[in-house]
Amino acid sequence: MKALFIARVMQIMNELGWNDTESNAFLGSDATKVEGHIESVFVDAWRKAVNILPKNYFRIKDFSEQKSVSDITRGTGYIVLPEDFYTLYSFRMKGWQVACETIIDSSDPLARVQANEYTRGNICRPVCVKSVKKTASEEDPLDIEFVNVLEYYSLPKGIKHEISEAIYIPLIQELNEGIYIGDNLFIPLAYLCASLVFYIFEKPDIAQVLEKKATEIIK
């Protein structure tokens, strides 16, 4: 997959004349290092793809079996996030009318109002907040660790807390031979990689054209 992906990015760049010795596209740069640049920008291109492409283009994983803590008296709780968590795909507690498909950071103004039971999320408009909590290690209670968690808001006070759905998009690994890129994501991601390489070579006009092309493909 690695070789196939790099070849596709190179093809996109070839179409713009990056390897044309009469072109000024890479003036002052070492074009022989283009493959290395593709590898170096791969994860950044993937991160950008997550922000602009449909979520169903990406690999998803379940985290419903992660450690969770509920406060039935308040109707709130949290679930520990996996180490490879990148962003939320969908989270829903039993009793919610809709699933929550976004997670906000604890620094977000919306996160701060969740402390108030009259302004926090509810079964009609649930809210998920990503924060850090201090917990004791399961192996050694005296070993304190800090973990990323998803705090959920909220459920009616007094009812049992059960997770209906917990799915996330994991952070992709660096480009390697065993990596898998889904069919829908393959071409848009190749364009985004090519775009970032052109940014490296200080060709923002070409880079922006390629970034736009990546989003046009899905329309």
Steps between C-alpha positions, in 0.01 A plus 500: 500500500786741580661467157163521326404813690831677438474412131155662484622817670795513262262460205297797619816704532627385161185638343604841633848468361701462819756284321521719191857627488380810318242575768565736789257314725779369723763762443761478775379167631622145477228319303662165577373535856136531398415148616645579841291814518187301416571269793571791733169679429281189493363524855445876472313446173286237670420740785392760247290237323311425822398865518372532142385155385199290609563301816393176334816515287709409803567183697298487821535308826273424793587622851186401688700251709734767637493576873206725586388683812144625552349740750135395511410770751610770254417322176853537366808285455806429290670226301876465462614559143731254318862610455461520122183715518502783247141616474148389577286326241189438709414468869162426649367408841183295535223751557641769272275596210797560270866404483778749562731517197743765618722536805605840627815582696476585869625852417195566281249748651225244446689255720499740792120526514471122543561546873157661528217247497267754339728583206677169437424257222194279534331204332385723213829685448780296657852637535834315510811663644859380468695559820776354716435321827728368770430135568659212686659225293300176494819303573613719791252732681791708625620563146326819388472572128343764282270379223291659227129449552171575331262665746136469401209731582254381594228264617206545737610464861457160656489279190754233412777602260551272200701571186306438182776587253860619527699527177809703420746571220849386608812698412664349194856368516784640294506379141626141495469187290221350709280808516144484371332794328135454405390533138302820564790665681785391273474764223398803713783422742746474213399849385540638852847345529599651167362833621713498814812412304441800275469713814843372606637618168334839546241459226182597689297566183547143377450366853165675535381369164580145609331545837186623326519205263498261797162633615355516147557128453235416760227717345 
